[in-house]
Amino acid sequence: MRNDELAAAQAYVRLLQATRAALVEPDEGPLYMSLLASPIAEADGALERAGLCGNESRFFDLVRSLQPSMSGRGR
């Protein structure tokens, strides 16, 4: 995995973690949604720099290699 691909996968995982944290309390969700702007921008920029925009299959393969629990297997 190239450094830019690793950065994109890591940014996506951070975005997922931030989103989950913001949505833990559904009643408080709207208050925290603005906090997701930075992780979204980071993930978008990292995807573009890595040339992964439009190549979701390759991107999610990278994410799964970084975070195997996201494969949907073993549930």
Coordinates of N, CA, C and O in Angstrom, one line a residue, residues 1 5 8-9 11 20-21 25 27-28 33 39 44 46-47 49 53-55 57 59 65 69 72:
M1 N 0.8 -1.2 0.0 CA 0.0 0.0 0.0 C 0.9 1.2 0.0 O 1.8 1.4 0.8
E5 N -2.3 6.1 -0.4 CA -3.4 5.1 -0.2 C -3.6 4.9 1.3 O -4.8 4.8 1.8
A8 N -5.4 7.8 2.8 CA -6.8 7.8 2.5 C -7.6 6.8 3.3 O -8.7 7.1 3.8
A9 N -7.1 5.6 3.4 CA -7.8 4.6 4.2 C -7.9 5.0 5.7 O -8.9 4.9 6.3
A11 N -7.8 8.1 6.9 CA -8.8 9.2 7.0 C -10.2 8.7 7.0 O -11.1 9.2 7.7
R20 N -19.6 7.6 14.0 CA -20.2 6.7 15.0 C -20.3 7.5 16.4 O -21.3 7.4 17.1
A21 N -19.3 8.2 16.8 CA -19.3 8.9 18.0 C -20.4 10.0 18.0 O -21.0 10.2 19.0
E25 N -25.6 9.2 20.5 CA -26.8 9.7 21.2 C -27.6 10.4 20.1 O -27.4 11.6 19.7
D27 N -30.4 11.9 19.9 CA -30.9 13.2 20.2 C -29.9 14.3 20.1 O -30.2 15.5 19.9
E28 N -28.6 14.0 20.4 CA -27.6 15.0 20.3 C -26.9 15.0 19.0 O -26.1 15.9 18.7
M33 N -22.9 17.2 14.3 CA -22.7 17.0 12.9 C -21.7 18.0 12.3 O -21.0 17.7 11.4
P39 N -13.3 15.9 9.4 CA -12.9 14.6 8.9 C -13.4 14.3 7.5 O -12.8 13.6 6.8
D44 N -12.0 13.4 1.9 CA -12.1 13.7 0.5 C -10.8 14.1 -0.2 O -10.5 13.6 -1.3
A46 N -7.8 13.3 0.9 CA -6.9 12.1 0.8 C -7.3 11.1 -0.3 O -6.4 10.6 -1.0
L47 N -8.6 11.0 -0.5 CA -9.0 10.1 -1.7 C -8.6 10.7 -3.0 O -8.1 10.0 -3.9
R49 N -6.0 12.8 -3.6 CA -4.5 12.7 -3.7 C -4.1 11.3 -4.1 O -3.1 11.2 -4.8
C53 N -10.7 8.4 -6.1 CA -12.1 8.8 -6.4 C -12.5 8.0 -7.6 O -11.9 8.0 -8.6
G54 N -13.7 7.4 -7.4 CA -14.2 6.6 -8.5 C -13.7 5.2 -8.5 O -14.0 4.4 -9.4
N55 N -12.8 4.8 -7.6 CA -12.2 3.5 -7.6 C -12.5 2.9 -6.2 O -11.7 2.5 -5.5
S57 N -13.8 0.1 -5.3 CA -13.4 -1.3 -5.0 C -12.0 -1.4 -4.5 O -11.7 -2.0 -3.4
F59 N -10.3 1.1 -3.1 CA -10.3 1.8 -1.8 C -10.8 1.0 -0.7 O -10.2 0.9 0.4
S65 N -8.0 -4.0 4.5 CA -6.6 -4.5 4.9 C -6.2 -3.7 6.2 O -5.4 -4.3 7.0
S69 N -12.1 -5.8 10.5 CA -13.5 -6.0 11.1 C -14.5 -5.3 10.1 O -15.7 -5.6 10.3
G72 N -17.2 -7.3 7.1 CA -18.6 -7.9 7.2 C -18.6 -9.4 7.5 O -19.6 -10.0 7.6

